[in-house]
Coordinates of C-alpha atoms in Angstrom, one line a residue:
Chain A
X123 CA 64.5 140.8 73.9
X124 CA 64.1 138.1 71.1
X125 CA 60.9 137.4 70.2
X126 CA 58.6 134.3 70.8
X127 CA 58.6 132.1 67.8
X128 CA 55.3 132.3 65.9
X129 CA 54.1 133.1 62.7
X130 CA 54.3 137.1 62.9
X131 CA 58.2 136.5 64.6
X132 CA 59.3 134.1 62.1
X133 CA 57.8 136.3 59.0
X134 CA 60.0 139.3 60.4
X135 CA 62.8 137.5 60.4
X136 CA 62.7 136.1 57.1
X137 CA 62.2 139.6 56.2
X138 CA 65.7 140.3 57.7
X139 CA 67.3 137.8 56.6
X140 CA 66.3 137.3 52.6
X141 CA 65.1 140.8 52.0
X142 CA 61.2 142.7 52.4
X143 CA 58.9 141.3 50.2
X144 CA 61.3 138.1 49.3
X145 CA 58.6 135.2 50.8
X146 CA 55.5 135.4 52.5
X147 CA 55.0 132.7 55.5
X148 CA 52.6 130.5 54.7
X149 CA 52.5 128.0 57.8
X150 CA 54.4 127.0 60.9
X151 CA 53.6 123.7 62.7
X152 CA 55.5 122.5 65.6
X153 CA 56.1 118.7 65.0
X154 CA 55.3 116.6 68.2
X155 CA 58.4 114.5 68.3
X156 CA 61.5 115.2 70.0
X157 CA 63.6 114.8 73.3
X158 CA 66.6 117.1 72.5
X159 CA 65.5 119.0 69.3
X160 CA 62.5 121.3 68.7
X161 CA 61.6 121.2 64.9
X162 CA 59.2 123.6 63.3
X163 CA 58.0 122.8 59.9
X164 CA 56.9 126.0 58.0
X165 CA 55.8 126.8 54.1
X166 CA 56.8 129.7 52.2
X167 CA 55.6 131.5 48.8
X168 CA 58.5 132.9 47.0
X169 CA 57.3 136.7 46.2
X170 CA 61.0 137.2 44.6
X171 CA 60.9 134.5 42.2
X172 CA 64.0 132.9 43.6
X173 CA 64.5 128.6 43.4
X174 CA 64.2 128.2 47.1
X175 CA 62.2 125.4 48.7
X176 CA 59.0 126.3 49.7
X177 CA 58.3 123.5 52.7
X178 CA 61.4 124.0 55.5
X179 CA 62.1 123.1 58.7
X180 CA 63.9 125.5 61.7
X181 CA 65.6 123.0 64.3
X182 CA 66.5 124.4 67.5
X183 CA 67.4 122.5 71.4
X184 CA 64.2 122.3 73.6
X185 CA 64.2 124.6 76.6
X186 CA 65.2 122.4 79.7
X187 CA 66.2 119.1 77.7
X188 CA 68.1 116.6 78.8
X189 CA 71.6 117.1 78.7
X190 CA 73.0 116.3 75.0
X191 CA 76.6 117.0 74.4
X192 CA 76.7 118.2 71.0
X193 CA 75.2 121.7 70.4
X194 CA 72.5 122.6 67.2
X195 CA 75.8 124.5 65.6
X196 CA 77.6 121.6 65.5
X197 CA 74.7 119.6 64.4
X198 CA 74.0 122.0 61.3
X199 CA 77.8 121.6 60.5
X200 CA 77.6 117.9 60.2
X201 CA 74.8 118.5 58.0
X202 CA 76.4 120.6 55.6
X203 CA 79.3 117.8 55.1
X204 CA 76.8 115.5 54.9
X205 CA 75.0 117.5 52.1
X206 CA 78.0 117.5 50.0
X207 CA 77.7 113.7 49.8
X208 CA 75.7 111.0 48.2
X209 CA 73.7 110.1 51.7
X210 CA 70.1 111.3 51.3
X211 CA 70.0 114.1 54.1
X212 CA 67.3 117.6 54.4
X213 CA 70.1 120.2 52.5
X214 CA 70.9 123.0 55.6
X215 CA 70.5 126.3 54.4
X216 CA 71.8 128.4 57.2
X217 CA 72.7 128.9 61.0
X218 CA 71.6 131.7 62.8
X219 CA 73.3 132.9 66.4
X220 CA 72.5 136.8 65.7
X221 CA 71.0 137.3 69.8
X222 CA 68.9 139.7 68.2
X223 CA 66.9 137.1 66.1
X224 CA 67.0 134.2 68.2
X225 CA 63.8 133.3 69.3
X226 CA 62.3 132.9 73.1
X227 CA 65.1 132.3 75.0
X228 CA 68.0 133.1 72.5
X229 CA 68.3 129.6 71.1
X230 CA 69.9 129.2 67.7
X231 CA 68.7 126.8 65.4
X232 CA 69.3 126.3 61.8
X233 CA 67.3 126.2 58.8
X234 CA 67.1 123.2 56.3
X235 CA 64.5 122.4 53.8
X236 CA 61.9 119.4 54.7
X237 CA 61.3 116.3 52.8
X238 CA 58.5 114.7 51.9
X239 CA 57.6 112.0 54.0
X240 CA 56.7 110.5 57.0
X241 CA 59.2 109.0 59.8
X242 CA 56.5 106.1 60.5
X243 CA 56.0 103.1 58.2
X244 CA 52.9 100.8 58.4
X245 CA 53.4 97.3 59.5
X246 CA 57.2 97.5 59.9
X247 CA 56.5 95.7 63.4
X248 CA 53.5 94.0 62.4
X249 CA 54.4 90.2 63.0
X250 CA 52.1 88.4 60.7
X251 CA 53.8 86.4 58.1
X252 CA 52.1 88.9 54.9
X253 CA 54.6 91.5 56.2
X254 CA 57.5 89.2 56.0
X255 CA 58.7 90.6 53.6
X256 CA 58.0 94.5 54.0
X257 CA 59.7 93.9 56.4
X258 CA 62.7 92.3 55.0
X259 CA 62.7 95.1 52.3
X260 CA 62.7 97.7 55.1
X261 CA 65.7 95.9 56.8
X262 CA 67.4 95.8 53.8
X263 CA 66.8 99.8 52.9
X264 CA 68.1 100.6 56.3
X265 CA 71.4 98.9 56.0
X266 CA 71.8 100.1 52.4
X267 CA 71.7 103.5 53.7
X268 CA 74.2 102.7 56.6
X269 CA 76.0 101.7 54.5
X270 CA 76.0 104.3 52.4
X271 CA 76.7 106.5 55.7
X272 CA 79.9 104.3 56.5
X273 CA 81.5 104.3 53.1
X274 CA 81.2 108.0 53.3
X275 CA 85.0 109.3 52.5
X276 CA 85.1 111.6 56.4
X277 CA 88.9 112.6 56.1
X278 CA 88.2 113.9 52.5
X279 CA 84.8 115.7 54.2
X280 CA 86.7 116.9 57.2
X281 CA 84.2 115.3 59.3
X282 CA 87.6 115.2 61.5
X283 CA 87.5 118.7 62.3
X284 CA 84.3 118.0 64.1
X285 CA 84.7 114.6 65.4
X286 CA 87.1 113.3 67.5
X287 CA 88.2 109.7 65.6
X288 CA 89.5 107.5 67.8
X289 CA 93.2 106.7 67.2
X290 CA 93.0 103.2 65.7
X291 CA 91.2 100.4 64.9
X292 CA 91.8 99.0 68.6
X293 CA 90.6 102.6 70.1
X294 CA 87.3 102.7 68.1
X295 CA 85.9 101.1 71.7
X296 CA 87.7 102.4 74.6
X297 CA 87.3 106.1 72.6
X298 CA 83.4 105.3 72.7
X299 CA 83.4 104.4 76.2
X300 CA 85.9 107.2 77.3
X301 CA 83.2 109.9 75.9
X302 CA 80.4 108.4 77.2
X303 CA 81.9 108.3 81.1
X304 CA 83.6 112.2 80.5
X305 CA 79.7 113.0 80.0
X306 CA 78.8 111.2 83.1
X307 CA 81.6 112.8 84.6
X308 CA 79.8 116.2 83.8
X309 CA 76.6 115.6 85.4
X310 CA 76.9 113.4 87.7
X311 CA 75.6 114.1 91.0
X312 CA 74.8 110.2 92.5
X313 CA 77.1 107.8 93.1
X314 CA 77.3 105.3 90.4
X315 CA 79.4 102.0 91.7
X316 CA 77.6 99.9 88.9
X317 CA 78.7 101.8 86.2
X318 CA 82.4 102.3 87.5
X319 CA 82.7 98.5 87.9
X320 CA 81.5 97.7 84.7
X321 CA 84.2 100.1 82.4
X322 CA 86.6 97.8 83.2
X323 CA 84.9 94.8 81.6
X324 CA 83.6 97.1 78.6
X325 CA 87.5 98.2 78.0
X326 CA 88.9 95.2 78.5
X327 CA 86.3 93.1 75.6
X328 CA 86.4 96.1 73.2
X329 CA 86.5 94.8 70.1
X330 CA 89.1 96.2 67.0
X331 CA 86.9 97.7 64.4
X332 CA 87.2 96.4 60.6
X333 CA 87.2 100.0 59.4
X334 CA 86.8 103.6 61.1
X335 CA 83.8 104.8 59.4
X336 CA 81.6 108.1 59.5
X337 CA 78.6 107.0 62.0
X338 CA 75.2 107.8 62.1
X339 CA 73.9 107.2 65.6
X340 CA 70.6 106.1 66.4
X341 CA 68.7 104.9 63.5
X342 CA 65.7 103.3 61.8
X343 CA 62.0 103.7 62.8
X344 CA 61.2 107.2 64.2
X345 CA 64.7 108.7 62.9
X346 CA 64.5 108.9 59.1
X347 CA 61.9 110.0 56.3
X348 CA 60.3 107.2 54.5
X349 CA 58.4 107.1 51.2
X350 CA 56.8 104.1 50.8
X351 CA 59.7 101.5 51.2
X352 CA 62.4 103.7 50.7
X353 CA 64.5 106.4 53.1
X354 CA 64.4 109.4 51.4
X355 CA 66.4 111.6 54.3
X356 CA 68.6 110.0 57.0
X357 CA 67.3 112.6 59.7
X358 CA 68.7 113.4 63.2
X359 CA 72.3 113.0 63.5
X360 CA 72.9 114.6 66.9
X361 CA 75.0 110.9 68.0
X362 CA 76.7 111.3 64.6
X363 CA 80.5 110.3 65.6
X364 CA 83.3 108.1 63.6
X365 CA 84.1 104.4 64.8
X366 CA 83.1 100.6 64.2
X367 CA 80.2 100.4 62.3
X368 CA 78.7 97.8 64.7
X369 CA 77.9 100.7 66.9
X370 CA 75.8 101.6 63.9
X371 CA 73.5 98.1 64.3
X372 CA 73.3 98.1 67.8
X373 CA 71.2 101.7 67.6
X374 CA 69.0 100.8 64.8
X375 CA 65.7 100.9 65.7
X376 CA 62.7 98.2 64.7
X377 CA 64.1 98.0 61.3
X378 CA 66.4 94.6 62.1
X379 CA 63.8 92.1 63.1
X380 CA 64.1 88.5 63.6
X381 CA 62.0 86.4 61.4
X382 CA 61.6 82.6 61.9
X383 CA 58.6 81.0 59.4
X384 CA 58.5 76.9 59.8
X385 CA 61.4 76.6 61.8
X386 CA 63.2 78.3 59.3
X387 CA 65.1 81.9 60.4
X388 CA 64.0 84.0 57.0
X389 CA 65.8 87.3 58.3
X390 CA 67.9 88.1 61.0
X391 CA 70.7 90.0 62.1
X392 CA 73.2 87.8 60.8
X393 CA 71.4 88.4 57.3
X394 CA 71.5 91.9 57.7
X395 CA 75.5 91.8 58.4
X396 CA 75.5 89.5 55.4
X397 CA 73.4 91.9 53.5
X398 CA 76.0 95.1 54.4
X399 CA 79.3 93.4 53.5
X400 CA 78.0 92.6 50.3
X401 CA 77.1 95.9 49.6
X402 CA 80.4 97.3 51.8
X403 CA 82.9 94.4 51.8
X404 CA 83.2 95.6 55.6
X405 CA 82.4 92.0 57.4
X406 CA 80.8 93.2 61.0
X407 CA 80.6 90.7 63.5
X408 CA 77.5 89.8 65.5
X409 CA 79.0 89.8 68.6
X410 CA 80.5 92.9 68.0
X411 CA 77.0 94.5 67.7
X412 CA 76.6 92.6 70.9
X413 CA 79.3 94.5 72.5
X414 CA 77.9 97.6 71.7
X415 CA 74.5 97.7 72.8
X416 CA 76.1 96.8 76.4
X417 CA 78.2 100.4 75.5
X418 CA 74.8 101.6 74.6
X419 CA 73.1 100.6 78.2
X420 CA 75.7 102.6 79.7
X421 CA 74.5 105.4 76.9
X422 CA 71.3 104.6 78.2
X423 CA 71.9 104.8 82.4
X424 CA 74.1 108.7 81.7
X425 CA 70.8 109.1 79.7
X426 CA 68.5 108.5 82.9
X427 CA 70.6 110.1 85.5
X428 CA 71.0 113.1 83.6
X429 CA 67.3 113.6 83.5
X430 CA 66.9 113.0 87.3
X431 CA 69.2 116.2 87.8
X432 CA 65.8 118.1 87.7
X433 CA 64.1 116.2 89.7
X434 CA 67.0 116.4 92.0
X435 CA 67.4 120.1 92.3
X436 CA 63.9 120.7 91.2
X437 CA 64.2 123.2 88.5
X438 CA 61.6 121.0 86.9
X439 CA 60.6 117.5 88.4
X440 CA 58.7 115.8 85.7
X441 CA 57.8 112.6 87.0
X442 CA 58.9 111.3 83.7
X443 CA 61.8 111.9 84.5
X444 CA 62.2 110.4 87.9
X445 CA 60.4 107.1 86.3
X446 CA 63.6 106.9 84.1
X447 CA 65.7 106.5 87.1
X448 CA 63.8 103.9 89.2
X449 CA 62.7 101.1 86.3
X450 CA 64.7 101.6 83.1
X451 CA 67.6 103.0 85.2
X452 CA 67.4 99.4 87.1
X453 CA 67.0 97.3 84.2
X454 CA 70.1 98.6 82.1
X455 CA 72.5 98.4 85.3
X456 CA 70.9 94.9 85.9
X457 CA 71.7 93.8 82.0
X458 CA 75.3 95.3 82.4
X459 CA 75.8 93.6 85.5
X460 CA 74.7 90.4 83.9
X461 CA 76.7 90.8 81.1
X462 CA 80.1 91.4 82.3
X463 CA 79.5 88.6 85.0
X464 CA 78.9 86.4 82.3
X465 CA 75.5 85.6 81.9
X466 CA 73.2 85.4 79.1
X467 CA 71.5 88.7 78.8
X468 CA 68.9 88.1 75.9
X469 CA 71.0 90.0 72.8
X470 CA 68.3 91.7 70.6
X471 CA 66.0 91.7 73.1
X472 CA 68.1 94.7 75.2
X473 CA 69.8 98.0 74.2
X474 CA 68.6 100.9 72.0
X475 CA 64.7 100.0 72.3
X476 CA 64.8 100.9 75.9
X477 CA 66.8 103.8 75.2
X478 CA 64.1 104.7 72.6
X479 CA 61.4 104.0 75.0
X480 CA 63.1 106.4 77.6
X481 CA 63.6 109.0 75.7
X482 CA 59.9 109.1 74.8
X483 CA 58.7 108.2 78.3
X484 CA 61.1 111.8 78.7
X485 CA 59.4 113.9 76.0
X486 CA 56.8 116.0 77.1
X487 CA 54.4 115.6 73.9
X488 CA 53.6 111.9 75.1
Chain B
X180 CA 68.2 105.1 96.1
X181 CA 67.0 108.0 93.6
X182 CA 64.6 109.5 93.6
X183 CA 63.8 109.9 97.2
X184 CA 60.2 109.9 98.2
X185 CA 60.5 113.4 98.7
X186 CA 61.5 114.0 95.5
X187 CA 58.8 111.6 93.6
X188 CA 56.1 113.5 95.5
X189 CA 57.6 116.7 94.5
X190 CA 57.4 115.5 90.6
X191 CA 53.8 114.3 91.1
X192 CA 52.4 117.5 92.8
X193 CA 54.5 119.2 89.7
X194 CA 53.0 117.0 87.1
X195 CA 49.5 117.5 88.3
X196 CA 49.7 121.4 89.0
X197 CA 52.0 122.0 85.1
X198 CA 50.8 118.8 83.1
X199 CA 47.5 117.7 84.0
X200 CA 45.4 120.2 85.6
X201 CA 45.4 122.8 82.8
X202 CA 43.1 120.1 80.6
X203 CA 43.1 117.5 82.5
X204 CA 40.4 115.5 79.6
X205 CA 43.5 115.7 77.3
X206 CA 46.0 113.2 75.8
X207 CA 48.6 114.7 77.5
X208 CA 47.1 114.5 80.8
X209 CA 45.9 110.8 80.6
X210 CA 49.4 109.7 79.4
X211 CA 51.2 111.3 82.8
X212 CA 48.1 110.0 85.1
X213 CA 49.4 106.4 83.6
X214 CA 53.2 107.4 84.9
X215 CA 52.1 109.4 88.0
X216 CA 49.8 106.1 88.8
X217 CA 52.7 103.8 88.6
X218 CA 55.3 105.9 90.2
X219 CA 52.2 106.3 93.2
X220 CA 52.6 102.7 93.6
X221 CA 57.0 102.6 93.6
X222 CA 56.2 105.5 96.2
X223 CA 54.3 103.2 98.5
X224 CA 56.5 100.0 97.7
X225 CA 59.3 102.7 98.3
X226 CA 58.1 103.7 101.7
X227 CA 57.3 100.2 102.8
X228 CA 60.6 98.5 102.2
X229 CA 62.8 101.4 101.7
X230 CA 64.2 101.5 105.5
X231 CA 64.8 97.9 106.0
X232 CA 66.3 97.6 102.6
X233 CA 69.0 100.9 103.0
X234 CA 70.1 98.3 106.6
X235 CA 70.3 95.3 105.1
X236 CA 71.9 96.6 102.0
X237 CA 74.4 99.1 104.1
X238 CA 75.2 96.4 106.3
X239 CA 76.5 93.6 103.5
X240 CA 78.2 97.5 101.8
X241 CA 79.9 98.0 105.5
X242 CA 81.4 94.4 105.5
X243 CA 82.6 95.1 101.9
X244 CA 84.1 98.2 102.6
X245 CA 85.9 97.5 105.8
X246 CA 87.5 94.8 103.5
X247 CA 88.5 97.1 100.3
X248 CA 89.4 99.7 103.2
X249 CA 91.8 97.3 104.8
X250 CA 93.7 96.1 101.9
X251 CA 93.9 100.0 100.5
X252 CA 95.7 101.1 103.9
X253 CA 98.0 98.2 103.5
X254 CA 98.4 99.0 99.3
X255 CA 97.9 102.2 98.9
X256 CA 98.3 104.1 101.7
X257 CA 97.4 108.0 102.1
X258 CA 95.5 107.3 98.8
X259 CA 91.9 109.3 98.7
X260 CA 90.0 106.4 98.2
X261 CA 91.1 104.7 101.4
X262 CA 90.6 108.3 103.5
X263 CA 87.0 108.6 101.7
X264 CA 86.9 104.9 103.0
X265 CA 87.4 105.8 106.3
X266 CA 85.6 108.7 106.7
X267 CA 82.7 106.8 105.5
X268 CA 82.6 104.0 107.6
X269 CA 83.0 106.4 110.6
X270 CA 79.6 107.6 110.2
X271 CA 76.9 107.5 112.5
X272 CA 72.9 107.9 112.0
X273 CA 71.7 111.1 113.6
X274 CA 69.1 109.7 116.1
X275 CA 67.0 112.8 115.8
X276 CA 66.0 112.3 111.7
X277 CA 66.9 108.1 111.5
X278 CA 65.6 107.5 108.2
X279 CA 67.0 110.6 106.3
X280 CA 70.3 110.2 108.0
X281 CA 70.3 106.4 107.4
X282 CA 69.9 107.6 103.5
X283 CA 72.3 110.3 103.5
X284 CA 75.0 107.4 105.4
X285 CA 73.9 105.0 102.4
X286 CA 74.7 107.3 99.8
X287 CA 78.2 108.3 101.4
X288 CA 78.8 104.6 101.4
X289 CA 78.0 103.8 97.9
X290 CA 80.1 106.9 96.7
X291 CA 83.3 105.1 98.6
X292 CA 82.9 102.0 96.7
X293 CA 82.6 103.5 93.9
X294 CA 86.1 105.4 94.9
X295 CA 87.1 102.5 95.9
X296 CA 86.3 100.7 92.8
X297 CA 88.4 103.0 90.6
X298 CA 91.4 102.9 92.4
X299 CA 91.5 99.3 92.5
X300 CA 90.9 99.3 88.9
X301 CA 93.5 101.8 88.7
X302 CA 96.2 99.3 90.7
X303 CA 95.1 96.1 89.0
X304 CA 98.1 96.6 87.2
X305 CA 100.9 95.8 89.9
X306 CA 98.3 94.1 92.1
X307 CA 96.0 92.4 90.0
X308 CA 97.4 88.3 90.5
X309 CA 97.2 89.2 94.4
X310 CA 94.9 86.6 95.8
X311 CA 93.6 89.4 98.4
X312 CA 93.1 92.2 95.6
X313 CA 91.0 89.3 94.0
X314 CA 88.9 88.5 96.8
X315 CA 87.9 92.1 97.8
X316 CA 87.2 93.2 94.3
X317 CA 85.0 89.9 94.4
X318 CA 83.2 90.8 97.2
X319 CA 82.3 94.3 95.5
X320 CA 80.8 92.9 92.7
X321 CA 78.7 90.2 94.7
X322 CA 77.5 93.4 96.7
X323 CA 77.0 94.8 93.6
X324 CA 75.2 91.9 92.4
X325 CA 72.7 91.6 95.7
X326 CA 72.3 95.2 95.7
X327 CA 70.4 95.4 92.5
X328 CA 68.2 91.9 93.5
X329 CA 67.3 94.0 96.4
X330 CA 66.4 97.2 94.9
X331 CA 64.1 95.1 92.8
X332 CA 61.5 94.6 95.2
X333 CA 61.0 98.8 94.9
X334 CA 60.3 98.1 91.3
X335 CA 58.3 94.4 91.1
X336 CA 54.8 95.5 91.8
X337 CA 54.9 98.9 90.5
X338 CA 54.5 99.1 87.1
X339 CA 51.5 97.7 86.4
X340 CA 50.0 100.1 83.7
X341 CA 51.4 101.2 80.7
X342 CA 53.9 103.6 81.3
X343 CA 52.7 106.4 79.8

């Protein structure tokens, strides 16, 4: 029977795993963010001498999450690709199944080292005009990083051999969509009218993609480590996948605001798709982002009904949980509805923030 | 309509008994007494309107389907969607537990159309210029489209605190 994971359990095992008497645990702190993920953060004095980091993290899946698709192996296997390239990730150090040191319930996990930092920046959504432009300069630090991320060589990395790339530039949306309704297919136990009558729309307006590049997922605030102004690690890459890079802008998080002064728009998201292709040469259009945070209230609705299964069956009936499924769940089926009937649904204003906000209505740290 | 009272009361007695009472002073606590407060009030909205709004709703849903049903027989005959159509329809409310059985009934419904929906999708291809394919997959999404203004009134009213 696997130990619990605590300070004494995660000594022992470092013991097995680097030798007696290599490093002596230090601390172990639990971070309070997460839906999908645990992560630990824990010190270490190297007793051996060796060049390891000293400050690490151990990521493992959460007991009872909500349903993610992509498993903590495959996670730490997109990390190592990523490691061998110039984006700024946490280097993975190694993956441990062995039943007999998984922790609690048998989880594995990985082991990477941590980076200094924090994932919060002051004033990023402060709207007076003295954080103009802090703001700007955080826009502009996030899209030089996806960028970064989507000029990424992923045939030479084999990012291939983990991700399914759509076929062509014309599949990059109908293969996003397709995934995301063979995962509702999987747990869906309601029906779901709204979302069957809407694929039609979504797959018949899919946009071609300019380029198939590597993907991060969701991004921006409350996703990477910042120092000062600058990312220094792009973090969580569980939605990692390979498509159009609008998919990229329609997830990012607080870091593309709109900023109007004297009538004047002084940032926006056409500056930031301005910004990226001269960095790129990849020209993304806005309506294309458009597009995809509709795909991403679909994302969003799996999301809720997913995390009403244990309310449902009541293995455990958080009423977070069932909240997800009576106002979000609502408002994203009313915005698709909207959308594909024609009418203006607010762009900006709708899409990944919800999904943000749902996932942390979801957590259980609050 | 999901999650059933039963199953909102069952998350609040679960919330309280896991998540609140063990330090119920905490910042844990006070953050679900903000979402168990607000769900409290979807409950009671939920078992105001909730009965009249499952008839209303699966009568405009039996008109639609009786249509989609009618023009699947004629199209696409022995197909599961029309059999799912038609056992469907055929149901009755169980006079000794009305309101669960009206639910249950709702929810059979709603899981035809959505059958219903897919095939048609699936045919658009040889029957998609058909003036009659046109109009019933019309009258799905206006159902579709009145269904969600009147699930609203379980939400308008509700959320009144911050969520959490």
């Amino acid at each position: 029977m696997p130990a619990n994971l605590n300070e004494a359990s995660l000594q022992a095992y470092l013991d097995h795993r680097l030798g007696a008497n290599a490093v002596r645990l230090t601390e172990l702190t639990r971070f309070p963010r997460g839906v999908s993920r645990e992560t630990w953060g824990f010190t270490i004095e190297n007793l051996d001498g060796a060049d390891r980091p000293e400050k690490l993290i151990l990521r493992r899946p959460i007991e009872g999450a909500v349903y993610i698709p992509r498993t903590i192996e495959w996670e730490y296997e997109i990390a190592a690709r990523l490691a061998k390239t110039d984006v700024p990730v946490a280097k993975p150090l190694w993956y441990e199944d062995d039943p007999a040191w998984c922790f609690d319930d048998g989880r594995t996990f990985f082991i990477r080292e941590q980076i200094d930092g924090h994932w919060n920046v002051p004033h990023v959504v402060d709207p007076a005009p003295e954080w103009d432009q802090h703001r700007i300069t955080l826009s502009k630090e996030m899209v030089a990083k996806l960028g970064m991320v989507h000029l990424v060589d992923w045939k030479a990395h084999d990012f291939g051999a983990i991700i399914e790339a759509p076929d062509s530039l014309e599949d990059s949306g109908p293969r996003a969509i397709r995934q995301i309704y063979r995962e509702l297919e999987e747990v869906q136990f309601e029906p779901q009218p709204v979302l069957a009558e809407v694929k039609e729309w979504l797959l018949d307006n899919a946009p071609p993609a300019p380029r198939l590049v590597l993907l991060k997922g969701t991004n921006g605030l409350g996703e990477e480590v910042f120092r000062d102004e600058k990312i220094v690690a792009l973090s969580d890459w569980e939605q990692c996948s390979i498509g159009d890079p609008a998919q990229d802008f329609a997830r990012t998080q607080d870091l593309l605001p709109h900023i109007e002064r004297d009538g004047q728009v002084i940032w926006s998201m056409r500056h930031a798709l301005d910004y990226y292709e001269s960095l790129t040469g990849i020209h993304v259009e806005e309506t294309t982002v458009d597009y995809y945070r509709l795909v991403g209230c679909v994302d969003g609705a799996v999301y809720f009904h997913t995390a009403l299964q244990s309310v449902a069956d009541g293995t455990e009936p958080n009423i977070r949980r069932a909240y997800l499924a009576t106002e979000l769940s609502h408002n994203f089926l009313r915005k698709l509805l909207d959308a594909t009937y024609g009418r203006d649904v607010g762009g900006e204003a709708f899409g990944t923030q919800e999904v943000k906000e749902g996932e942390a209505v979801v957590a259980t740290d609050a | 309509m999901r999650p059933t009272p039963e199953e909102v009361l069952n998350s609040i007695s679960y919330t309280f008994d896991e998540l609140i009472r063990p330090d119920p002073a905490g910042p844990l606590a006070i953050s679900y007494s903000l979402t168990v407060s607000n769900m409290l009030r979807q409950l009671m909205l939920t078992m105001k309107h909730e009965e009249r709004a499952i008839h209303e709703d699966g009568a405009e849903l039996r008109g639609v389907l009786r249509q989609a049903y009618g023009w699947l027989r004629a199209n696409d005959a022995g197909g599961e969607a029309a059999a799912k159509l038609g056992t469907a329809l055929a149901l009755e409310t169980d006079p000794v537990t009305p309101a669960h059985s009206s639910r249950d009934n709702w929810r059979a419904l709603r899981g035809a159309l959505e059958a219903a929906i897919k095939r048609m999708q699936a045919l658009r291809g040889s029957h998609g210029d058909s003036a009659d394919y046109r109009a019933v997959r019309q009258a799905m999404r206006d159902y579709l489209d009145g269904s969600l203004d009147r699930e609203k009134i379980l939400i308008d009213g509700a959320f009144t605190l911050a969520r959490r």
